[in-house]
Structures are given as structure tokens and as C-alpha cells.
XYZ file of C-alpha atoms in Angstrom:
681
model
C 0.000 0.000 0.000
C 1.336 3.395 -0.987
C 1.193 6.092 1.668
C -0.437 8.930 -0.206
C 0.991 12.289 0.738
C 1.416 15.309 -1.410
C 5.181 15.069 -1.055
C 5.611 11.518 -2.340
C 2.888 11.787 -4.967
C 4.185 14.865 -6.752
C 6.009 13.237 -9.613
C 7.276 16.082 -11.758
C 9.412 18.953 -10.562
C 8.041 22.451 -10.901
C 11.031 23.419 -12.993
C 10.382 20.644 -15.501
C 6.692 21.460 -15.733
C 7.363 25.148 -16.172
C 9.964 24.512 -18.815
C 7.518 22.578 -20.972
C 4.682 24.991 -20.480
C 6.638 28.105 -21.316
C 7.917 26.743 -24.611
C 4.443 25.582 -25.575
C 1.697 23.421 -24.227
C 0.152 22.100 -27.395
C -0.001 18.632 -28.853
C 3.275 16.743 -28.929
C 5.008 17.187 -32.263
C 7.579 14.425 -31.903
C 8.009 12.265 -34.988
C 6.193 8.980 -34.859
C 8.296 5.984 -33.928
C 7.780 2.320 -34.676
C 6.231 1.111 -31.433
C 6.770 -2.544 -30.684
C 3.678 -4.776 -30.792
C 1.464 -2.058 -32.210
C -1.121 -2.719 -33.463
C -2.193 -5.722 -31.388
C -5.502 -7.406 -30.561
C -5.890 -9.953 -27.781
C -8.860 -11.665 -29.316
C -10.705 -10.903 -32.545
C -11.634 -7.557 -34.102
C -14.144 -7.357 -36.968
C -15.346 -4.291 -38.845
C -19.129 -4.036 -38.828
C -19.719 -0.594 -40.327
C -18.055 2.372 -41.977
C -19.766 5.704 -41.594
C -20.259 8.412 -44.209
C -17.280 10.623 -45.031
C -16.526 13.236 -42.377
C -18.738 11.658 -39.740
C -17.868 9.992 -36.470
C -19.509 6.795 -35.264
C -21.115 7.916 -31.985
C -23.797 6.809 -29.582
C -24.062 3.070 -30.254
C -27.063 1.404 -28.664
C -28.306 -2.164 -29.028
C -31.989 -2.838 -28.389
C -33.146 -5.920 -26.514
C -33.736 -7.789 -29.775
C -30.144 -7.135 -30.926
C -30.868 -4.244 -33.328
C -28.025 -1.724 -33.521
C -28.518 2.053 -33.603
C -25.950 4.849 -33.788
C -25.557 8.540 -34.577
C -24.130 9.968 -37.779
C -22.261 12.915 -36.242
C -21.061 15.941 -38.289
C -20.953 14.300 -41.751
C -19.401 16.114 -44.689
C -21.936 18.460 -46.282
C -20.875 17.261 -49.741
C -22.129 13.738 -49.091
C -25.235 12.804 -51.082
C -28.529 13.034 -49.227
C -29.455 11.755 -46.714
C -25.843 11.444 -45.491
C -25.144 15.185 -45.745
C -26.918 15.906 -42.464
C -26.390 14.615 -38.954
C -28.794 11.812 -38.126
C -29.732 8.973 -35.812
C -30.455 5.659 -37.454
C -30.653 1.899 -36.947
C -29.684 -1.157 -38.989
C -32.781 -2.784 -40.402
C -32.999 -6.563 -40.885
C -30.023 -7.354 -38.642
C -29.786 -8.327 -34.989
C -26.786 -9.367 -32.933
C -27.377 -12.929 -31.790
C -25.605 -12.696 -28.377
C -24.429 -16.299 -28.712
C -20.978 -15.764 -30.160
C -19.184 -14.079 -33.022
C -21.004 -15.829 -35.857
C -23.721 -13.331 -36.732
C -21.931 -11.373 -39.490
C -19.037 -11.554 -41.909
C -16.549 -8.706 -41.675
C -17.277 -5.674 -43.837
C -14.670 -4.941 -46.510
C -12.974 -1.559 -46.659
C -14.662 1.101 -48.831
C -13.121 1.143 -52.286
C -15.015 3.819 -54.202
C -15.994 7.415 -53.542
C -19.634 6.318 -53.532
C -18.935 3.790 -50.772
C -17.005 6.357 -48.749
C -19.889 8.824 -48.750
C -22.561 6.472 -47.422
C -23.137 4.416 -44.282
C -22.164 0.812 -44.955
C -22.566 -2.292 -42.814
C -21.752 -5.964 -42.813
C -25.464 -6.737 -42.467
C -28.650 -4.709 -42.602
C -29.412 -1.268 -44.035
C -28.978 2.008 -42.157
C -32.472 3.446 -41.728
C -32.611 7.044 -40.520
C -35.084 7.820 -37.741
C -34.398 11.553 -37.384
C -32.083 14.205 -38.805
C -30.715 17.499 -37.559
C -33.244 20.318 -37.359
C -36.227 18.113 -38.149
C -39.377 19.859 -36.921
C -40.501 18.377 -33.606
C -42.912 19.062 -30.723
C -45.788 20.092 -32.931
C -43.481 22.067 -35.169
C -42.413 24.474 -32.406
C -38.818 23.222 -32.177
C -35.977 21.988 -34.397
C -34.362 18.702 -33.377
C -31.138 19.337 -31.473
C -31.531 23.137 -31.364
C -31.783 24.949 -27.987
C -33.842 28.108 -27.693
C -33.744 31.294 -25.651
C -36.469 31.681 -23.008
C -38.584 33.594 -25.547
C -38.378 30.740 -28.085
C -35.692 32.043 -30.447
C -33.568 29.243 -31.922
C -29.922 29.587 -30.901
C -28.279 29.195 -34.289
C -25.583 31.057 -36.166
C -28.336 32.533 -38.315
C -29.863 34.251 -35.277
C -26.853 34.996 -33.052
C -23.369 36.217 -33.795
C -20.381 35.368 -31.668
C -18.429 32.166 -31.300
C -20.326 28.889 -31.656
C -19.038 25.540 -30.384
C -20.792 23.551 -33.133
C -23.586 24.025 -35.634
C -26.816 23.527 -33.736
C -28.135 20.031 -34.415
C -24.976 18.872 -36.209
C -23.496 16.807 -33.381
C -25.746 14.006 -32.072
C -23.822 11.692 -29.787
C -25.003 9.289 -27.078
C -28.269 7.390 -27.558
C -30.076 5.505 -24.794
C -33.490 3.885 -25.135
C -35.782 3.691 -22.102
C -38.533 1.127 -22.700
C -42.048 1.855 -21.469
C -43.481 -1.646 -21.970
C -42.333 -5.095 -20.913
C -41.636 -6.196 -24.487
C -39.204 -3.336 -25.049
C -40.994 -2.344 -28.248
C -42.076 1.122 -27.107
C -40.252 3.842 -25.267
C -38.169 6.974 -25.516
C -34.855 7.506 -27.271
C -32.688 10.039 -25.429
C -29.946 11.604 -27.576
C -27.108 13.921 -26.540
C -26.218 16.936 -28.691
C -22.576 17.909 -28.324
C -22.725 21.712 -28.450
C -22.897 24.821 -26.267
C -25.585 25.353 -25.149
C -25.910 21.619 -24.827
C -29.047 19.605 -25.378
C -30.660 16.232 -24.818
C -33.604 15.275 -26.990
C -36.314 12.720 -26.237
C -37.994 10.992 -29.187
C -40.840 8.461 -28.769
C -39.950 5.219 -30.604
C -42.020 2.147 -31.343
C -41.374 -1.120 -33.139
C -43.742 -2.331 -35.816
C -44.960 -5.899 -36.142
C -42.351 -6.593 -38.818
C -39.517 -5.458 -36.516
C -38.886 -1.984 -37.926
C -38.552 1.119 -35.728
C -40.535 4.330 -36.116
C -39.932 7.774 -34.594
C -42.750 10.062 -33.477
C -41.191 13.465 -34.198
C -44.482 15.254 -33.588
C -44.136 14.441 -29.889
C -40.341 14.663 -29.632
C -38.813 17.341 -27.404
C -35.556 19.166 -26.831
C -35.159 18.879 -23.070
C -32.862 21.914 -23.120
C -35.965 23.993 -23.767
C -37.826 22.802 -20.680
C -37.992 24.969 -17.589
C -36.624 22.113 -15.485
C -33.298 21.994 -17.324
C -33.036 25.748 -17.792
C -33.400 26.184 -14.018
C -30.239 24.094 -13.608
C -28.417 26.446 -15.985
C -28.774 24.057 -18.898
C -25.886 21.908 -20.051
C -22.709 22.158 -22.130
C -21.270 19.782 -24.709
C -23.372 16.697 -23.936
C -21.180 13.895 -25.227
C -21.413 10.187 -24.445
C -23.343 8.707 -21.521
C -24.951 5.514 -20.272
C -28.201 3.871 -19.326
C -28.272 3.708 -15.550
C -29.125 0.476 -13.696
C -32.314 2.262 -12.640
C -33.259 2.742 -16.337
C -32.606 6.434 -16.864
C -30.460 8.402 -19.301
C -27.117 9.520 -17.868
C -25.730 12.358 -19.984
C -22.093 13.408 -19.644
C -21.102 17.064 -20.006
C -17.768 17.144 -21.837
C -16.793 20.597 -20.601
C -13.392 20.909 -22.263
C -13.202 24.509 -21.016
C -12.585 23.517 -17.378
C -8.726 23.357 -17.197
C -7.203 26.127 -15.088
C -3.639 24.948 -15.758
C -2.016 23.545 -18.886
C -1.024 19.896 -19.308
C 1.435 18.666 -16.634
C 1.559 21.957 -14.740
C -0.049 22.314 -11.321
C -1.409 25.330 -9.501
C 1.527 24.958 -7.132
C 3.834 25.573 -10.088
C 2.123 28.906 -10.666
C 2.490 29.877 -7.033
C 6.159 28.872 -7.031
C 6.855 30.705 -10.272
C 5.005 33.785 -9.030
C 3.032 34.155 -12.265
C 0.640 32.168 -14.392
C 2.446 33.127 -17.571
C 2.855 29.989 -19.662
C 0.565 27.984 -17.398
C -2.980 29.372 -17.285
C -5.813 27.354 -18.803
C -9.143 28.338 -20.304
C -11.261 28.263 -17.138
C -9.677 31.468 -15.893
C -10.997 33.413 -18.905
C -14.581 32.112 -18.871
C -16.016 35.583 -18.158
C -13.882 37.436 -20.670
C -15.714 39.331 -23.435
C -15.120 37.195 -26.537
C -13.685 34.415 -24.317
C -12.436 32.087 -27.060
C -10.211 34.874 -28.401
C -7.906 34.561 -25.399
C -5.481 32.391 -27.378
C -4.928 35.000 -30.080
C -4.767 37.664 -27.378
C -2.035 35.800 -25.495
C -0.111 35.435 -28.734
C -0.306 39.204 -29.229
C 0.698 39.991 -25.623
C 3.770 37.738 -25.420
C 6.547 36.657 -27.735
C 6.747 33.333 -25.859
C 3.031 32.542 -25.930
C 1.649 29.195 -24.816
C -1.380 27.052 -25.579
C -4.205 28.127 -23.261
C -5.548 24.625 -22.759
C -9.235 24.400 -23.600
C -9.512 27.919 -25.060
C -11.381 26.621 -28.118
C -14.005 25.022 -25.850
C -15.138 28.310 -24.344
C -16.682 29.079 -27.681
C -20.415 29.094 -27.195
C -20.300 30.403 -23.617
C -21.921 33.668 -24.711
C -24.602 31.677 -26.565
C -25.161 29.843 -23.286
C -25.740 33.244 -21.659
C -28.396 34.015 -24.273
C -29.967 30.620 -23.559
C -30.278 31.726 -19.931
C -31.910 34.982 -20.949
C -29.104 37.512 -21.381
C -29.689 40.330 -23.819
C -27.360 39.934 -26.813
C -24.643 42.558 -26.908
C -24.013 44.645 -30.009
C -23.267 42.093 -32.703
C -22.584 44.304 -35.677
C -18.813 43.881 -35.728
C -18.339 41.576 -38.694
C -20.327 38.699 -37.252
C -18.505 38.814 -33.916
C -19.511 40.217 -30.574
C -17.876 43.546 -29.911
C -16.255 44.249 -26.533
C -19.484 45.268 -24.813
C -19.635 42.983 -21.749
C -22.683 40.891 -20.901
C -23.918 42.207 -17.583
C -27.260 40.535 -16.864
C -27.442 36.710 -17.152
C -24.174 34.805 -17.400
C -23.431 31.111 -16.778
C -21.509 30.026 -13.691
C -18.604 27.824 -14.912
C -18.915 25.611 -11.853
C -22.376 24.521 -13.037
C -21.016 22.645 -16.077
C -19.012 19.478 -16.421
C -21.160 16.912 -14.615
C -23.162 13.729 -15.078
C -26.841 14.555 -15.636
C -29.492 11.986 -14.703
C -32.917 12.329 -16.335
C -35.173 10.903 -13.634
C -38.780 9.887 -14.353
C -37.916 9.568 -18.068
C -41.493 8.930 -19.261
C -43.003 11.947 -17.481
C -44.210 14.919 -19.490
C -40.958 16.603 -18.403
C -38.229 14.324 -17.009
C -36.519 15.585 -13.870
C -32.874 16.498 -14.609
C -30.423 15.978 -11.758
C -26.751 16.931 -11.908
C -24.439 14.783 -9.796
C -22.115 17.570 -8.674
C -20.689 15.230 -6.066
C -19.093 13.090 -8.809
C -16.717 15.923 -9.684
C -16.347 18.438 -12.493
C -14.445 17.568 -15.670
C -14.746 17.007 -19.424
C -16.764 13.855 -18.861
C -17.013 11.534 -21.821
C -19.083 8.920 -20.029
C -19.979 7.301 -16.712
C -20.250 3.573 -16.046
C -22.379 2.747 -13.011
C -21.804 -0.705 -11.614
C -24.578 -3.083 -10.583
C -24.061 -2.246 -6.896
C -25.559 1.123 -7.925
C -22.903 2.818 -5.789
C -19.652 2.595 -7.766
C -19.194 4.841 -10.809
C -16.186 4.986 -13.147
C -15.749 8.170 -15.171
C -13.478 9.323 -18.003
C -12.408 12.929 -18.594
C -11.623 13.573 -22.247
C -8.706 15.677 -23.466
C -4.966 15.999 -22.991
C -3.477 15.298 -19.548
C -6.781 14.318 -17.986
C -7.822 11.526 -15.682
C -10.089 8.623 -15.033
C -11.961 8.843 -11.753
C -14.099 6.788 -9.391
C -17.029 7.797 -7.214
C -18.510 5.555 -4.524
C -21.834 6.520 -2.961
C -22.644 5.630 0.631
C -25.570 3.514 -0.509
C -27.297 2.684 -3.822
C -27.955 5.935 -5.653
C -31.654 5.271 -6.455
C -32.315 4.538 -2.761
C -32.057 8.232 -1.911
C -35.521 9.827 -1.809
C -33.928 13.113 -2.871
C -31.034 12.782 -5.343
C -29.528 15.929 -3.851
C -28.870 13.811 -0.743
C -26.600 11.412 -2.651
C -23.340 11.377 -0.703
C -20.056 9.625 -1.237
C -16.343 9.753 -1.904
C -14.550 10.944 -5.033
C -11.269 9.272 -6.051
C -8.465 9.939 -8.543
C -6.035 7.283 -9.886
C -2.418 6.807 -8.949
C -0.402 4.413 -11.144
C 1.933 2.556 -8.791
C 4.127 0.743 -11.341
C 5.249 3.784 -13.290
C 8.935 2.936 -13.160
C 8.307 -0.514 -14.625
C 6.376 1.045 -17.508
C 9.057 3.463 -18.687
C 9.831 3.075 -22.400
C 8.084 -0.275 -22.687
C 5.505 -1.146 -25.357
C 2.001 -0.329 -24.224
C 0.957 -3.870 -25.163
C 3.284 -5.226 -22.468
C 2.320 -2.891 -19.629
C -0.545 -3.492 -17.234
C -1.190 -0.266 -15.341
C -1.514 -0.936 -11.616
C -3.821 1.579 -9.936
C -4.536 2.647 -6.404
C -7.303 5.143 -5.859
C -6.521 8.370 -4.034
C -9.394 9.792 -2.006
C -10.038 13.403 -2.989
C -12.926 14.197 -0.687
C -16.332 13.347 0.706
C -19.528 15.379 0.312
C -23.209 15.254 -0.540
C -24.714 16.470 -3.783
C -26.542 19.266 -1.951
C -23.348 20.432 -0.264
C -21.497 20.739 -3.559
C -24.423 22.589 -5.146
C -24.426 25.061 -2.263
C -20.726 25.756 -2.838
C -21.342 26.255 -6.548
C -24.187 28.682 -5.853
C -21.753 31.044 -4.124
C -20.294 31.806 -7.572
C -23.586 32.556 -9.336
C -24.251 35.946 -10.942
C -20.653 36.690 -11.953
C -20.778 38.275 -15.385
C -18.388 39.736 -17.925
C -18.834 43.053 -16.138
C -17.411 41.536 -12.949
C -14.457 40.124 -14.892
C -13.466 43.632 -15.944
C -14.294 45.331 -12.643
C -12.450 42.764 -10.523
C -9.254 42.806 -12.558
C -8.986 46.454 -13.663
C -10.118 49.913 -12.539
C -12.816 49.862 -15.235
C -16.372 50.682 -14.077
C -19.632 49.452 -15.539
C -20.825 51.930 -18.142
C -17.341 52.898 -19.296
C -16.200 52.006 -22.795
C -14.319 48.714 -23.035
C -11.218 49.347 -25.090
C -8.660 46.757 -26.232
C -6.334 48.240 -23.613
C -8.850 47.602 -20.820
C -9.359 44.025 -21.966
C -5.610 43.456 -22.140
C -5.169 44.801 -18.625
C -7.837 42.429 -17.311
C -6.357 39.460 -19.167
C -2.858 40.140 -17.849
C -4.156 40.513 -14.306
C -5.783 37.095 -14.606
C -2.657 35.604 -16.166
C -0.586 36.868 -13.277
C -2.874 36.283 -10.303
C -5.708 34.100 -11.534
C -9.411 34.857 -11.834
C -10.194 36.331 -8.419
C -13.935 35.823 -8.845
C -13.597 32.047 -8.380
C -11.588 29.545 -6.330
C -8.120 31.038 -6.060
C -4.677 29.543 -6.588
C -3.959 30.089 -2.916
C -7.048 28.116 -1.857
C -6.059 25.136 -4.001
C -2.512 25.091 -2.668
C -3.746 25.497 0.914
C -6.199 22.607 0.401
C -3.330 20.411 -0.777
C -1.131 21.426 2.166
C -3.902 20.592 4.619
C -4.632 17.367 2.736
C -1.038 16.294 3.282
C -0.919 17.069 6.975
C -4.489 16.272 8.017
C -5.829 13.886 5.371
C -8.796 14.475 3.044
C -11.309 14.533 5.894
C -9.337 17.060 7.942
C -9.259 20.066 5.648
C -10.997 23.286 6.662
C -14.712 23.380 5.920
C -14.240 26.253 3.467
C -11.750 24.174 1.443
C -13.827 20.989 1.151
C -15.242 22.351 -2.111
C -11.895 22.308 -3.916
C -11.751 18.686 -5.193
C -15.399 18.719 -6.297
C -15.463 21.927 -8.357
C -11.751 22.083 -9.269
C -11.356 18.320 -9.660
C -8.491 18.209 -12.163
C -6.490 20.943 -10.432
C -6.925 19.268 -7.040
C -5.951 15.819 -8.311
C -2.860 17.225 -10.035
C -1.887 19.156 -6.910
C -1.575 15.996 -4.824
C 0.216 14.115 -7.614
C -2.478 11.766 -8.881
C -1.870 10.307 -12.335
C -3.630 12.918 -14.467
C -1.814 12.115 -17.709
C -4.290 10.128 -19.783
C -4.774 11.581 -23.246
C -8.378 11.433 -24.383
C -10.010 8.959 -22.037
C -13.030 8.449 -24.271
C -15.117 5.465 -23.277
C -15.936 3.247 -20.293
C -18.429 0.404 -20.257
C -19.158 -3.013 -18.812
C -21.776 -5.661 -19.476
C -25.175 -4.880 -18.007
C -25.422 -6.192 -14.434
C -21.659 -6.758 -14.350
C -20.574 -8.624 -11.227
C -17.186 -9.259 -9.593
C -15.115 -11.183 -12.114
C -16.550 -9.322 -15.105
C -14.629 -6.612 -16.936
C -14.839 -2.850 -17.230
C -13.376 -1.547 -20.513
C -11.559 1.782 -20.765
C -10.848 3.396 -24.151
C -7.859 5.754 -24.369
C -8.083 7.388 -27.789
C -4.422 8.431 -27.939
C -1.598 7.085 -25.826
C 0.865 9.894 -26.380
C 1.877 13.312 -25.082
C 2.214 13.182 -21.279
C 1.628 9.415 -21.089
C 4.699 8.856 -23.217
C 6.992 11.892 -23.141
C 9.579 13.062 -20.634
C 7.110 15.463 -19.037
C 4.851 12.699 -17.780
C 5.551 10.066 -15.187
C 4.226 7.028 -17.095
C 6.421 7.250 -20.212
C 5.214 4.092 -21.937
C 5.981 3.868 -25.634
C 3.859 6.196 -27.721
C 0.763 4.780 -29.478
C -1.007 7.508 -31.437
C -3.733 5.022 -32.389
C -4.777 4.570 -28.772
C -5.357 1.628 -26.448
C -8.375 -0.223 -25.064
C -7.772 -1.470 -21.524
C -9.903 -3.776 -19.443
C -10.037 -4.177 -15.685
C -11.564 -7.026 -13.712
C -14.130 -6.075 -11.112
C -13.085 -7.139 -7.631
C -15.421 -8.217 -4.835
C -16.116 -4.612 -3.813
C -16.458 -3.410 -7.450
C -13.020 -1.848 -7.306
C -10.591 -2.176 -10.213
C -6.841 -2.107 -9.710
C -5.236 -3.389 -12.947
C -5.723 -1.977 -16.448
C -4.752 -4.651 -18.970
C -4.260 -3.631 -22.639
C -6.405 -5.770 -24.961
C -6.402 -3.635 -28.124
C -3.441 -1.501 -29.162
C -3.842 0.845 -32.108
C -1.345 1.369 -34.915
C 1.489 3.851 -35.257
C 0.758 6.971 -37.271
C 3.433 5.880 -39.743
C 1.990 2.415 -40.411
C 1.038 1.753 -44.065
C -2.452 1.029 -45.355
C -1.859 -2.717 -45.190
C -1.812 -2.329 -41.403
C -3.903 0.776 -40.751
C -6.848 -0.296 -42.923
C -7.900 -3.030 -40.505
C -6.735 -1.563 -37.186
C -8.823 0.220 -34.546
C -7.693 3.859 -34.587
C -8.519 6.437 -31.884
C -11.244 4.531 -30.083
C -14.096 6.731 -28.859
C -17.377 5.319 -27.563
C -17.392 1.777 -26.137
C -20.455 -0.379 -25.601
C -20.379 -3.912 -24.174
C -22.962 -6.304 -25.587
C -24.922 -8.717 -23.416
C -22.625 -11.569 -24.467
C -19.423 -9.693 -23.536
C -18.376 -8.533 -27.002
C -17.435 -4.864 -27.225
C -18.536 -2.314 -29.808
C -15.600 0.018 -30.503
C -16.339 3.312 -32.274
C -13.694 5.467 -33.942
C -12.985 9.169 -33.985
C -9.950 8.537 -36.122
C -7.108 10.496 -37.669
C -7.006 7.599 -40.190
C -3.190 7.831 -40.478
C -2.037 5.722 -43.434
C -5.392 4.219 -44.358
C -6.483 3.883 -47.954
C -9.873 5.356 -46.952
C -10.879 8.277 -44.726
C -13.879 6.890 -42.914
C -14.459 6.073 -39.268
C -15.510 2.525 -38.450
C -17.433 0.557 -35.881
C -15.656 -2.656 -34.854
C -16.811 -5.608 -32.771
C -14.198 -6.983 -30.377
C -14.369 -10.552 -29.055
C -12.047 -11.227 -26.085
C -9.565 -14.048 -26.511
C -10.608 -15.681 -23.226
C -14.243 -16.057 -24.202
C -17.487 -14.240 -23.597
C -19.253 -13.460 -20.364
C -22.903 -13.132 -19.459
C -22.802 -10.582 -16.677
C -23.024 -13.266 -13.986
C -19.499 -13.034 -12.658
C -16.324 -15.021 -13.315
C -15.985 -16.945 -16.576
């Protein structure tokens, strides 16, 4: 057992971290090397589908009868109809058999331009149920498109300023909640990966001949309900899961949450005496034209750095309009001018959570955010069958996987705001043994570091203390500017530089995070001052990094296990890219680089803990030729485990040396056989 103290967990010296950050904190640009034993599959991998050009394979869901559904996310607009628009569809006349890997022959690679611009499958035809901006809810809404409180669609046609994604263009997770025993009627919940975020609910039913039909007349965008708006709405709803209590769990992939770049910690900033080279996007959330901070930094400094997550604070001003803010003057060439928003503005600590849609068949489902599970760029949750243990993946560079354990089964709480439990971050204990070894040969041994204990209501009360901070406050707090004065480029620069130097003083401060970590070391996680208990729940990544947890995973994209998984079954973790801080000298893991990513699995122990991540699929090198890359899993994204233990693996691929430029859906069969969710094989 490792004794977890801040002193023996901190793995990288401040000097090393600062050196990397000052010269640039972007993606690693090292030349690709020939990694041993990459690609590799421990078992069998078969291509089931290729998606239309430009589109990701997202949101796989398999109905009880074995029918597969997935989203066609952001396809190329030059594809022939209907593949030129984002859509959700299913594969007609095909069902997985759940009795082995004999239900389809592998799909060949696409050979022609026509094949590359359609959805192809090994069996069945892709039948579209709904497409972006279809008219829904009696014609009052457009599918996937949030509205302002007065009913104006939040689209680029109606609002200027930065936009995270075209409204309705990015459907992701799909989960079907049946409303009859046969599983032939129910509601399809779909995430929309944008800002403002959205979750739609479409009634589905199965006909007598096994086909599925969507009732768009009675479909709804839940973003436009008062219940979700009262929570502040959502941001960047990405993947998710169907909970054991049969509700949609939507993950907010809030990429804009980093307050420090890559391997740096807040302690590095305090030691350096400035945040220059180290500040992340969170600190500029309230800036007028927030996503322009990167270009601003590049104009302020000759030695500029990558403000991690800056691109993901696009759409924050649109989120303010969703909440009811009056749009500022938008006549400046399609961009907001420097007039600050001073009425409604989103609180950054209200985004980056798992959202549970309770009572899913009600006229308006009840949305609940599990603040107590921590704040991050969540790609997905995976709730175990004990209904207490939750594994979570935070997407992006130098992020983490996390664990939350509730005191008792989550649905047993009469009020979900009473859910209470402990949040954990990972610490890889065999880092030295992994240095410069092929990823295929390295099992990652994990111990879980307790970050803190709280209830959902407690965390929400801490978050509420930061409500009503607007762009006006950003300027007033960090300069001598007063509301009503003209905002000049010089004023904005002064505010930005004040934040770069001393942090955003409207939110949790650098000093509070460092003090929390100091008290954590001397008193333990339960002994910190009451005022500091909030730190690991609303500044999760910064807190975990400050005590030296292993926050180096690059694009932790998918987690899933078989339904009703028991001790002895596996949880699968998809790491889209094993590079940057997992493989360079700045990180502490330093396994050999695999740009194509790795799928790990971990066996559930008697208490639903996992402690060993075993690589079962290793992607190719970026330099591998088409003969290798064509049939390899590249940049795994969503994962979904079938009832028989096979794993659906979706790609969000760079394609590397492939002869085609399409993402694929693969079916993985483990080499040691299939499970049934009833424990050890």
C-alpha cells in the first residue's frame, strides 16, 4: 500500500513542468516511432460498419432484440442526401445474436468514392429515424436546437459570436428507455454535443415486422424545458450511459474547465510567481469574446503558450443568451464587440457533470446533476450493478479517469440531492516498470486516491456562491474599469494580464487550491478546513494534479461493462491516444507512444473496485502503411459492451495511413471467451 501524501505523490518537478509549459503546451510534435507490438488485438476484431465521409460513429445502442442504432455525427456536407446531415439511425434486418461471433461476416474496406460517402454495414441497411433540425414538438422546435427563453432558436443565423458547433450537427449518445415489458415502445434520449448543450427525447415504437418508427411530432428538446433551464442548462453533452435504474445519464464534456495547462499544477504557478505559460481556459470564462484569449495571449507575449481548452469556451456567450441575457451589439463583422454581458451569465462551476434524467417517461423528465461526482470534461460514466460505484473518463490531454462511490445505492435516496459519497483519482503505482516499454506489455496498476467526501446538496451550495458573476465583474475585478465605461482593447488586455498573473479572483483562487493540498497532506482528506472541502469537487483536475495523482491520460473516451456486471466481469476503458504526457519526458508514465490509442480492461473485484488496467487492443502507429492501418482500430471513442461480452468500438480517427478516410465501428471478441454478466468466466 502506498502512503499517499502530497510530497511523495508529486512526480514532476516544478522546474520541468514550467519549462515545458513556457515553450508551448500544445499537442506533442515528436516524430512517430515504430512502437513494438502495435497494433495488437488480444482476441478478434471485426469491422461491422463504416460511416459516411466526415462523420464519427457515436452513440451506439443495441436494443433488446439485438438491433443496432448509432448517430451519424457531423458528416461532410458534400455527401449525397441523406448522409449530408447529422442523423440517428438503426440497422434494419439485422440483430446481434448474443451467442458468439457468428452473426456477421466482416465488412470490406470502402473502395469507391460512392462507398465512402454512405453508411455501410456488414449486415442490414442504415435506416434514418431523425435528422438534424427536423421539426418536432408540434413544429415548435428543431431537433437538437436549444432556444432562448422567448423561443428564439440559438443558431448562427440568429446569433453572432463564437459557436461551439452548428446547432443540431453533433448528435452523440443514444439511450433507449422502454415503457413496456416487451421493449418495443419507449423513448430515445440523444445527446447533442454543443454549447448550449441539449438532450432530446424521441418516442420510438417497433412495428410488427420489426422496424422502428420515430414520433417526431411528440419529440422534445429537453434543453428547452424549464426544469433543465433552471439548472443552468448543459454544455457539450457527449457520451453517456443507461443507468441500472433505467434512466439516461448524460455526460457534459466541458473541455473549457482546465485552469492549468497539461502537466503543470497550480503549485507551479504559485512557485513561479506568475501564471504566464501555465494558465488554462477556465480562468478566462467571463472574458468578453472568451475564445479569443489564445490570439490575445499570442499578441501579448513573444513566448506565448497554448491556453488549454480555449477553443471550448466558444459558445459560452450563446449559453448566456440561452439563460436569458440580452445579446450585446453584434454588428462587428459577425462577432460580438467588446461590450460585456452584464445581466445573465453562466456560472462555470455549473457545467461538467453527469446529468441523470429521472422519471424519463413523465411529461418533463426531472434532470439531476451529480455535482458530487466531480467536475471535468466527462465523456461517459459507467455505473456498476451495486448502484454505488461509478467509473468516469475525462476527455482531453493530460486528464484523468476517476471513481465515485456513494454511501448507498444511488436510487435509494428519496432526494437525489442527498446522494453522498467519496470521489477518487487514480495513482499508477508501477510507473517505473512502464518506462519506455511497449504499451501492449504494460498493465497499469492503480490505487485510488481519495479526494474528498460530500453530498450532492453540499457541492451545489458551494457552486451557488459563484452565481451571478458576469463579464462586467471580470473587468471590474481585474482592472479599474467601471460598468458603463467604454471597453477598449487596452482595458481588456489589462484584465487578461491581471488574470494571467494572479488568476481569476472571482472564483476559487490559486492560494485556496494550494492550501487545500497542504492541509490534505498534513491532516488527510477529511481534515481540511470546511471552506476548502469544495476544492476537489469543483476544481477536480487541479486538485488531483496538486496531490500528484496520475492525471496524464490523453483522451479517455469510453468506459463500459456488461449490463449487471458482477465481480469477475470486466470494465473496458478506451484511451483514444496514448501519447503526449503518457509517453513523453514530461509525464511520469512514459510508456511507448501509441497515437492510435489503447483499449484497456479491468476485472471487477469483490467490492467493485478495479486495480489493474490490462491492454487488450493496441492501435497502430501513425506511420503504419495502409496494409496495417486499414484493418486496425484507430482512436477509439465510444465503447459499448454487448450482453454476451463482445465490445462495440467506435472510432474518432485520424485515419493515419489508411487507404480510406472513414471512421468505423468494430466488434471486439475477447480471446478468453465471452461473459454473461453473472461473474467469473
